[in-house]
Coordinates of C-alpha atoms and ligand atoms in Angstrom, one line a residue:
M50 CA 177.0 25.8 65.5
N51 CA 174.8 26.5 62.4
E52 CA 175.0 25.0 59.0
T53 CA 176.3 27.5 56.5
I54 CA 173.6 29.5 54.8
D55 CA 174.2 30.6 51.3
K56 CA 174.4 34.3 51.5
T57 CA 175.1 34.7 47.8
A58 CA 171.7 33.4 46.7
G59 CA 169.9 36.6 45.6
T60 CA 166.1 36.8 45.3
T61 CA 164.3 36.9 42.0
R62 CA 163.4 40.6 42.0
S63 CA 165.0 43.9 42.8
T64 CA 164.2 45.7 46.0
A65 CA 162.1 48.3 44.1
Q66 CA 160.1 45.5 42.5
W67 CA 159.4 43.8 45.8
Q68 CA 158.4 47.2 47.3
A69 CA 156.0 48.0 44.5
A70 CA 154.3 44.6 44.7
D71 CA 154.2 44.9 48.5
A72 CA 152.5 48.3 48.3
A73 CA 150.1 47.1 45.7
H74 CA 148.7 44.1 47.7
F75 CA 150.0 43.6 51.3
L76 CA 148.3 45.4 54.2
H77 CA 150.8 45.2 57.0
P78 CA 149.9 44.9 60.7
F79 CA 149.9 48.1 62.9
T80 CA 150.8 50.2 59.9
D81 CA 149.8 53.5 58.2
F82 CA 149.3 51.9 54.8
K83 CA 149.6 55.1 52.8
S84 CA 152.8 56.3 54.3
L85 CA 154.4 52.9 54.1
A86 CA 153.5 52.7 50.4
Q87 CA 155.3 56.0 49.8
Q88 CA 158.3 55.0 51.8
G89 CA 158.7 51.4 50.7
S90 CA 159.2 48.4 53.0
R91 CA 162.6 47.1 54.0
I92 CA 162.8 43.7 52.3
I93 CA 164.4 41.2 54.6
T94 CA 165.5 38.1 52.9
R95 CA 167.9 36.0 55.0
A96 CA 169.0 35.4 58.5
D97 CA 171.6 33.5 60.6
N98 CA 172.2 33.5 64.4
I99 CA 171.5 37.1 65.5
Y100 CA 171.8 38.7 62.1
L101 CA 169.5 39.6 59.3
W102 CA 170.3 40.5 55.7
D103 CA 168.1 42.7 53.5
N104 CA 167.6 42.2 49.8
D105 CA 170.5 44.5 49.0
G106 CA 172.9 42.5 51.2
H107 CA 173.0 44.8 54.2
K108 CA 173.8 43.0 57.4
I109 CA 171.6 44.0 60.4
L110 CA 172.0 42.9 64.1
D111 CA 168.5 41.9 65.2
A112 CA 168.3 43.2 68.8
M113 CA 164.5 42.5 68.8
S114 CA 164.6 38.7 68.0
G115 CA 162.3 39.2 65.1
L116 CA 159.3 40.3 67.3
W117 CA 160.4 39.0 70.7
C118 CA 160.3 35.5 69.5
V119 CA 163.5 34.1 67.9
N120 CA 165.0 33.0 71.3
V121 CA 167.4 30.4 69.9
G122 CA 168.5 32.6 67.0
Y123 CA 168.0 32.0 63.3
G124 CA 169.2 29.0 61.2
Q125 CA 168.9 26.3 63.9
R126 CA 169.1 23.0 62.1
A127 CA 167.3 21.1 64.8
L128 CA 164.1 23.2 64.3
I129 CA 164.4 23.1 60.5
D130 CA 164.8 19.3 60.5
A131 CA 161.9 18.8 63.0
A132 CA 159.6 20.8 60.7
T133 CA 160.7 19.0 57.6
R134 CA 160.4 15.5 59.1
Q135 CA 156.9 16.2 60.5
M136 CA 155.7 17.8 57.2
G137 CA 156.6 14.5 55.5
E138 CA 155.1 12.2 58.1
L139 CA 151.9 14.0 59.0
P140 CA 151.6 17.7 58.0
F141 CA 148.2 18.1 59.8
Y142 CA 145.7 16.3 61.8
N143 CA 143.2 17.8 64.3
A144 CA 142.5 17.1 67.9
F145 CA 138.7 17.6 67.8
F146 CA 137.7 14.0 66.9
Q147 CA 139.0 12.4 70.0
T148 CA 142.3 12.1 68.2
A149 CA 145.8 13.3 69.0
T150 CA 149.2 13.3 67.3
P151 CA 152.5 12.4 68.9
P152 CA 154.1 15.9 68.6
A153 CA 151.2 17.5 70.4
I154 CA 151.3 14.9 73.2
E155 CA 155.1 15.2 73.5
L156 CA 154.9 19.0 73.6
A157 CA 152.2 18.9 76.3
E158 CA 154.4 16.6 78.4
L159 CA 157.5 18.7 77.9
L160 CA 155.6 22.0 78.7
A161 CA 154.4 20.4 82.0
A162 CA 158.0 19.5 82.8
V163 CA 159.5 22.9 82.3
S164 CA 156.6 24.9 83.9
P165 CA 156.1 25.4 87.6
P166 CA 154.6 22.3 89.3
T167 CA 150.9 23.3 89.3
F168 CA 150.9 23.3 85.5
Q169 CA 150.1 19.8 84.3
H170 CA 147.8 20.6 81.4
V171 CA 147.9 22.8 78.3
F172 CA 145.3 24.2 75.8
F173 CA 146.9 24.9 72.4
S174 CA 146.1 27.9 70.2
G175 CA 147.8 29.3 67.1
S176 CA 149.0 32.6 68.6
G177 CA 149.3 34.7 71.8
S178 CA 146.1 36.6 71.0
E179 CA 144.1 33.4 70.6
G180 CA 145.7 32.2 73.8
N181 CA 144.3 35.2 75.6
D182 CA 140.9 34.6 74.0
T183 CA 141.1 31.2 75.5
V184 CA 141.9 32.7 78.9
V185 CA 138.8 34.8 78.8
R186 CA 136.6 31.9 77.8
M187 CA 138.3 29.6 80.4
V188 CA 138.1 31.8 83.5
R189 CA 134.5 32.7 82.9
R190 CA 133.7 29.0 82.3
Y191 CA 135.5 28.1 85.5
W192 CA 133.4 30.5 87.6
D193 CA 130.2 29.3 85.8
I194 CA 131.0 25.7 86.7
L195 CA 131.5 26.7 90.3
G196 CA 128.1 28.4 90.4
Q197 CA 129.4 31.9 90.4
P198 CA 128.4 33.1 86.9
Q199 CA 128.4 36.7 88.0
R200 CA 132.2 36.6 88.3
Q201 CA 132.8 38.0 84.7
V202 CA 135.1 41.0 85.1
I203 CA 138.7 40.7 84.2
I204 CA 141.0 43.4 85.4
S205 CA 144.1 44.3 83.3
R206 CA 146.4 47.3 83.1
L207 CA 146.8 50.4 80.9
N208 CA 149.6 50.1 78.5
A209 CA 149.5 46.3 78.7
Y210 CA 149.7 44.3 75.5
H211 CA 147.8 41.1 75.2
G212 CA 147.3 40.7 71.5
S213 CA 145.1 42.1 68.7
T214 CA 141.9 39.9 68.6
M215 CA 138.8 41.4 70.1
A216 CA 139.5 39.9 73.5
G217 CA 143.3 40.4 73.3
A218 CA 143.0 44.0 72.3
S219 CA 140.3 44.5 75.1
L220 CA 142.6 43.0 77.7
G221 CA 145.4 45.1 76.5
G222 CA 145.5 48.7 77.6
M223 CA 146.5 50.5 74.5
G224 CA 144.4 53.6 73.9
G225 CA 145.1 53.6 70.2
M226 CA 143.6 50.1 69.9
H227 CA 140.6 50.8 72.0
A228 CA 139.8 53.9 69.9
Q229 CA 139.1 51.6 66.9
G230 CA 136.4 49.0 66.6
G231 CA 134.4 49.6 69.7
L232 CA 136.8 48.2 72.4
P233 CA 137.1 47.1 75.1
I234 CA 134.4 44.4 75.0
P235 CA 132.2 44.3 78.1
D236 CA 133.4 43.3 81.6
I237 CA 137.1 44.1 81.0
T238 CA 138.5 47.0 83.0
H239 CA 142.0 48.5 83.6
I240 CA 144.2 49.9 86.3
E241 CA 147.3 52.0 86.0
Q242 CA 150.6 50.3 85.3
P243 CA 153.6 50.0 87.7
H244 CA 155.6 52.5 85.7
W245 CA 157.9 54.4 88.0
W246 CA 159.1 56.8 85.3
E247 CA 155.6 57.6 83.9
H248 CA 154.3 58.3 87.4
G249 CA 156.9 61.0 87.7
R250 CA 159.3 59.1 90.0
P251 CA 157.1 60.1 92.9
K252 CA 159.2 61.9 95.5
G253 CA 159.4 60.5 99.0
L254 CA 158.5 57.0 97.7
S255 CA 161.2 54.4 97.1
R256 CA 160.9 52.2 94.1
E257 CA 159.8 49.3 96.3
E258 CA 157.2 51.4 98.1
F259 CA 155.9 52.6 94.7
G260 CA 155.6 48.9 93.7
R261 CA 153.3 48.2 96.7
V262 CA 151.3 51.4 96.0
A263 CA 150.8 50.3 92.3
A264 CA 149.7 46.8 93.4
G265 CA 147.2 48.5 95.7
W266 CA 145.4 49.9 92.7
L267 CA 144.3 46.4 92.0
E268 CA 142.6 46.1 95.5
D269 CA 140.9 49.5 94.9
K270 CA 139.5 48.3 91.6
I271 CA 138.4 44.9 93.0
L272 CA 136.5 46.8 95.8
E273 CA 135.0 49.3 93.2
V274 CA 133.8 46.5 90.9
G275 CA 132.7 44.2 93.8
A276 CA 134.9 41.3 94.8
D277 CA 132.1 38.8 93.9
K278 CA 132.1 40.0 90.3
V279 CA 135.9 39.8 89.6
A280 CA 136.9 36.7 87.7
A281 CA 140.7 37.3 87.2
F282 CA 143.6 39.7 86.9
I283 CA 145.9 39.5 84.0
G284 CA 149.4 41.0 83.5
E285 CA 152.7 40.6 81.8
P286 CA 155.6 39.9 84.2
V287 CA 157.5 42.7 82.4
Q288 CA 155.4 44.8 80.0
G289 CA 157.0 44.2 76.7
A290 CA 155.3 46.1 73.9
G291 CA 154.5 48.8 76.4
G292 CA 158.2 49.6 76.5
V293 CA 160.0 47.0 78.6
I294 CA 158.6 48.3 81.9
V295 CA 160.2 46.3 84.7
P296 CA 158.1 46.5 87.8
P297 CA 159.7 46.9 91.3
D298 CA 160.4 43.5 93.0
S299 CA 157.7 44.4 95.6
Y300 CA 154.9 44.5 92.9
W301 CA 154.1 41.0 92.0
P302 CA 154.1 39.4 95.5
E303 CA 151.7 42.1 96.6
I304 CA 149.5 41.4 93.5
Q305 CA 149.5 37.8 94.5
R306 CA 148.5 38.6 98.1
I307 CA 145.5 40.7 96.8
C308 CA 144.3 38.1 94.3
D309 CA 144.5 35.4 97.1
K310 CA 142.6 37.6 99.5
Y311 CA 139.6 38.0 97.2
G312 CA 139.8 34.5 95.5
V313 CA 140.6 36.2 92.1
L314 CA 142.4 34.1 89.5
L315 CA 145.8 35.3 88.5
V316 CA 146.8 35.1 84.9
S317 CA 150.4 35.6 83.8
D318 CA 150.8 36.6 80.1
E319 CA 154.2 34.9 79.4
V320 CA 154.1 35.4 75.7
I321 CA 157.3 37.5 75.8
C322 CA 158.7 36.5 79.2
G323 CA 158.4 32.7 78.8
F324 CA 161.1 30.4 77.5
G325 CA 164.1 32.1 79.1
R326 CA 163.7 35.7 78.3
T327 CA 164.1 36.8 82.0
G328 CA 166.7 34.2 82.9
H329 CA 164.0 31.8 84.2
W330 CA 161.7 29.5 82.2
F331 CA 158.8 31.8 83.0
G332 CA 158.7 35.4 84.2
C333 CA 156.5 34.6 87.2
E334 CA 159.4 32.6 88.6
R335 CA 161.7 35.6 88.3
F336 CA 159.2 37.8 90.2
G337 CA 158.1 35.1 92.7
Y338 CA 154.4 34.6 92.0
K339 CA 152.2 31.6 91.3
P340 CA 149.6 32.2 88.6
D341 CA 146.6 30.0 87.8
L342 CA 147.0 30.4 84.1
M343 CA 150.0 31.3 81.8
T344 CA 149.6 32.4 78.2
F345 CA 152.5 31.6 75.9
A346 CA 153.4 31.9 72.2
K347 CA 156.4 33.6 70.5
G348 CA 159.4 31.9 72.2
V349 CA 157.7 28.5 72.4
T350 CA 158.8 27.8 68.8
S351 CA 161.3 30.6 68.6
G352 CA 159.0 32.0 66.0
Y353 CA 159.9 29.5 63.4
V354 CA 156.2 28.5 63.0
P355 CA 153.1 30.0 64.7
L356 CA 152.0 28.4 68.0
G357 CA 150.5 29.6 71.2
G358 CA 148.5 28.3 74.1
V359 CA 147.6 28.4 77.8
M360 CA 149.1 26.5 80.6
V361 CA 146.3 25.5 83.0
G362 CA 147.1 25.2 86.7
E363 CA 145.5 22.5 88.8
R364 CA 143.0 24.8 90.5
I365 CA 141.3 25.4 87.2
A366 CA 142.2 22.1 85.4
R367 CA 140.5 20.0 88.2
V368 CA 137.3 22.0 87.9
L369 CA 137.2 21.9 84.1
I370 CA 138.1 18.2 83.9
D371 CA 136.1 16.8 86.9
Q372 CA 133.0 18.9 86.8
G373 CA 132.9 20.8 83.5
G374 CA 131.5 18.6 80.8
E375 CA 132.2 19.7 77.3
F376 CA 134.2 23.0 76.9
N377 CA 132.8 24.5 73.7
H378 CA 136.0 26.1 72.5
G379 CA 139.0 25.3 70.3
Y380 CA 140.9 26.1 67.1
T381 CA 141.5 24.1 63.9
Y382 CA 145.2 24.4 64.7
S383 CA 145.0 23.5 68.4
G384 CA 148.0 21.1 68.7
H385 CA 149.1 21.5 65.1
P386 CA 151.6 18.7 64.6
V387 CA 154.3 20.6 62.7
A388 CA 154.2 23.6 65.1
C389 CA 154.3 21.2 68.1
A390 CA 157.2 19.2 66.6
V391 CA 159.2 22.5 66.1
A392 CA 158.3 23.6 69.7
V393 CA 159.6 20.3 71.1
A394 CA 162.9 20.7 69.1
N395 CA 163.1 24.3 70.3
I396 CA 162.6 23.5 74.0
R397 CA 165.1 20.6 73.8
L398 CA 167.6 23.0 72.2
I399 CA 167.1 25.6 74.9
Q400 CA 167.8 22.8 77.4
Q401 CA 170.9 21.5 75.6
L402 CA 172.4 24.9 75.2
D403 CA 171.4 25.7 78.8
L404 CA 170.2 29.1 77.6
V405 CA 168.0 29.9 80.6
T406 CA 170.9 29.5 83.0
Q407 CA 173.2 31.4 80.6
V408 CA 170.8 34.4 80.6
R409 CA 170.3 34.2 84.4
D410 CA 174.0 33.9 85.4
D411 CA 176.0 35.3 82.6
T412 CA 174.6 37.3 79.7
G413 CA 171.7 38.8 81.6
P414 CA 173.9 40.3 84.4
Y415 CA 176.4 41.3 81.7
L416 CA 173.7 43.2 79.8
A417 CA 172.5 44.8 83.0
A418 CA 176.0 46.2 83.6
Q419 CA 176.2 47.6 80.1
F420 CA 172.7 49.2 80.6
E421 CA 173.8 50.8 83.8
A422 CA 176.8 52.3 82.0
L423 CA 174.4 53.5 79.2
A424 CA 172.5 55.4 81.9
A425 CA 175.4 58.0 81.8
H426 CA 174.4 59.0 78.2
P427 CA 173.1 62.6 78.0
L428 CA 169.8 61.4 76.4
A429 CA 169.2 58.5 78.9
G430 CA 166.6 59.4 81.5
E431 CA 166.3 55.9 82.8
T432 CA 167.6 52.5 81.7
Q433 CA 166.1 49.2 82.8
S434 CA 166.9 45.6 81.9
C435 CA 165.6 42.2 82.9
G436 CA 167.3 39.1 81.6
L437 CA 167.9 39.7 77.9
M438 CA 165.5 42.7 77.4
G439 CA 166.0 46.3 78.1
G440 CA 164.7 49.8 77.7
V441 CA 166.1 53.3 77.6
Q442 CA 163.9 56.3 78.2
L443 CA 165.1 59.3 76.0
V444 CA 164.7 62.7 77.7
K445 CA 165.4 66.3 76.8
D446 CA 166.8 67.3 80.2
K447 CA 168.5 64.5 82.1
A448 CA 168.8 66.2 85.4
K449 CA 165.1 67.2 85.6
G450 CA 163.8 64.2 83.6
T451 CA 162.0 66.5 81.2
P452 CA 160.5 64.7 78.1
F453 CA 161.0 66.0 74.6
A454 CA 158.3 68.3 73.1
A455 CA 155.3 66.3 71.8
E456 CA 156.0 67.3 68.2
V457 CA 159.5 65.8 68.3
D458 CA 159.3 62.0 67.7
I459 CA 162.7 61.3 69.2
G460 CA 162.1 57.6 69.2
M461 CA 161.6 57.5 65.5
V462 CA 164.7 59.6 64.9
C463 CA 166.7 57.2 66.9
R464 CA 165.2 54.1 65.2
G465 CA 166.1 55.6 61.9
H466 CA 169.7 55.9 63.0
C467 CA 169.6 52.3 64.2
F468 CA 168.4 50.9 60.8
A469 CA 171.0 53.0 59.0
N470 CA 173.7 51.6 61.2
G471 CA 172.7 48.0 61.0
L472 CA 170.8 47.6 64.2
I473 CA 167.2 46.8 64.9
M474 CA 165.9 48.5 68.0
R475 CA 162.2 49.3 68.6
A476 CA 160.9 52.7 69.6
V477 CA 157.9 52.8 72.0
G478 CA 157.2 56.5 72.2
D479 CA 160.4 58.0 73.6
R480 CA 161.6 54.6 74.9
M481 CA 164.1 52.6 72.9
I482 CA 163.9 48.8 73.6
I483 CA 165.7 45.6 72.9
A484 CA 165.1 41.9 73.3
P485 CA 167.9 40.1 71.5
P486 CA 168.1 36.3 70.9
L487 CA 169.0 34.4 74.0
V488 CA 172.0 32.8 72.1
M489 CA 173.7 36.2 72.1
T490 CA 177.2 36.0 73.5
R491 CA 179.1 38.6 75.6
A492 CA 181.1 39.6 72.5
Q493 CA 177.9 40.1 70.6
I494 CA 176.4 42.2 73.5
D495 CA 179.6 44.4 73.2
E496 CA 179.0 44.7 69.5
M497 CA 175.3 45.7 70.1
M498 CA 176.3 48.2 72.8
V499 CA 178.7 49.9 70.4
L500 CA 175.9 50.3 67.9
I501 CA 173.4 51.6 70.6
H502 CA 175.9 54.2 71.8
R503 CA 176.6 55.3 68.3
C504 CA 172.9 55.7 67.5
L505 CA 172.2 57.6 70.7
D506 CA 175.1 59.9 69.9
L507 CA 173.7 60.5 66.4
T508 CA 170.3 61.2 67.9
L509 CA 171.8 63.6 70.3
A510 CA 173.6 65.4 67.5
D511 CA 170.3 65.8 65.7
A512 CA 168.7 67.1 68.8
Q513 CA 171.4 69.7 69.3
R514 CA 171.4 70.8 65.6
D515 CA 167.7 71.2 65.4
G516 CA 167.2 72.9 68.8
W517 CA 165.1 70.1 70.4
L518 CA 167.0 70.4 73.7
A519 CA 166.1 74.1 74.2
Ligands
PLP192 C1 152.9 39.4 71.2 C2 152.1 39.3 72.4 C3 150.8 38.8 72.4 C4 150.0 38.4 71.2 O1 150.6 37.4 70.5 P1 150.3 37.2 68.9 O2 151.0 35.9 68.6 O3 150.8 38.3 68.2 O4 148.8 37.0 68.8 C5 150.1 38.6 73.6 N1 150.7 39.0 74.8 C6 151.9 39.5 74.8 C7 152.5 39.8 76.2 C8 152.6 39.7 73.7 O5 153.8 40.3 73.7

């Protein structure tokens, strides 16, 4: 399927030389700079399909799709050619001066075609964080135009991830992020997440009943704030960075009912769940709700170039277009022609390969069965999957569900074994997560599961040896 990539072409410097220059000049995102400088970065130099190679030639199975984004896998000629062609024809032009470029128009048209019917318009940004900044501006503007400027408050959830700009990090519910830089910004508030495991698997409540209880926290918050002050609720269909937290099926329909009851706008952050990840084009379709806005990024270009944006449903679009006048918001790279050309090629490739159906009917259920089997592992407290993403909660005592002691970073131990064994899995606290490329085959899922079992076994051996299970 892919053109051959030359795996013999080495880079110009040794790994140690790259690491030294990296430590001297490059401040990495979400990183303890000092400790990384001591340890040295892993230098990744090449990729093809679902595999990466580091500078020393080690092959690594990328079970995280880069960072949740390389949905069509690495090395896809159609995307590379689209970028090259567009770079030659028109590398950049803006959309501010009552101007537009063909790739941006084509992408807008294609996004409207693959989105649920209410989405006929799109606002482009350069990333998911910027997309969520646009969401904040847009929902507040919407209520202003409708003569309800007091509707300012946006409700989100703890342990949500909505990006790292001021608005994105405020919408997110990550305590570590709020602790730095005076966040959240005003009029953003949070409710608890629908995390069955974290809530101690409440006795006497089925999963589905728990889902309705968790949705009820939104109604409590709306009443606490005052329904006439609430602009919108935002959530990820499945919380990704929070640890692949798959809500009970009862959760989202109840959230929808509550939003409708109080006229509150519903925003689906589809940055991870969009473009086939859950076996549907968008996660809201998997969980059966109809948002007014959808944020997207990551999988829209399979990460080949940066692009994000917001799909705007008719309820909001009609008000902005028919009554709004000028919307004083936008980015230099809103509708960047090269990014849009790559996104068009990416979406067409997803359609040609029928990846969304493949995940829904074949590889998604196959992964789910493997994850159910993985639940028998002595360290696995809970396993969850949805489409091609999954999480395993590592516990000290499986029967009682007891977590490891706070000083044991079991996730980092397990992640270390993964890297050493040629597998990229991410650790979120004590939860190990995956989100592999959607082109992954059944045989490749088998290959990944062998590595996952091996790394859990090695982690268990460490725990036994060092007395962490006592
Ligand atoms: C990654 C992510 C974002 C932020 O996207 P960036 O492109 O990193 O700014 C927002 N929302 C969700 C759900 C994400 O996973």
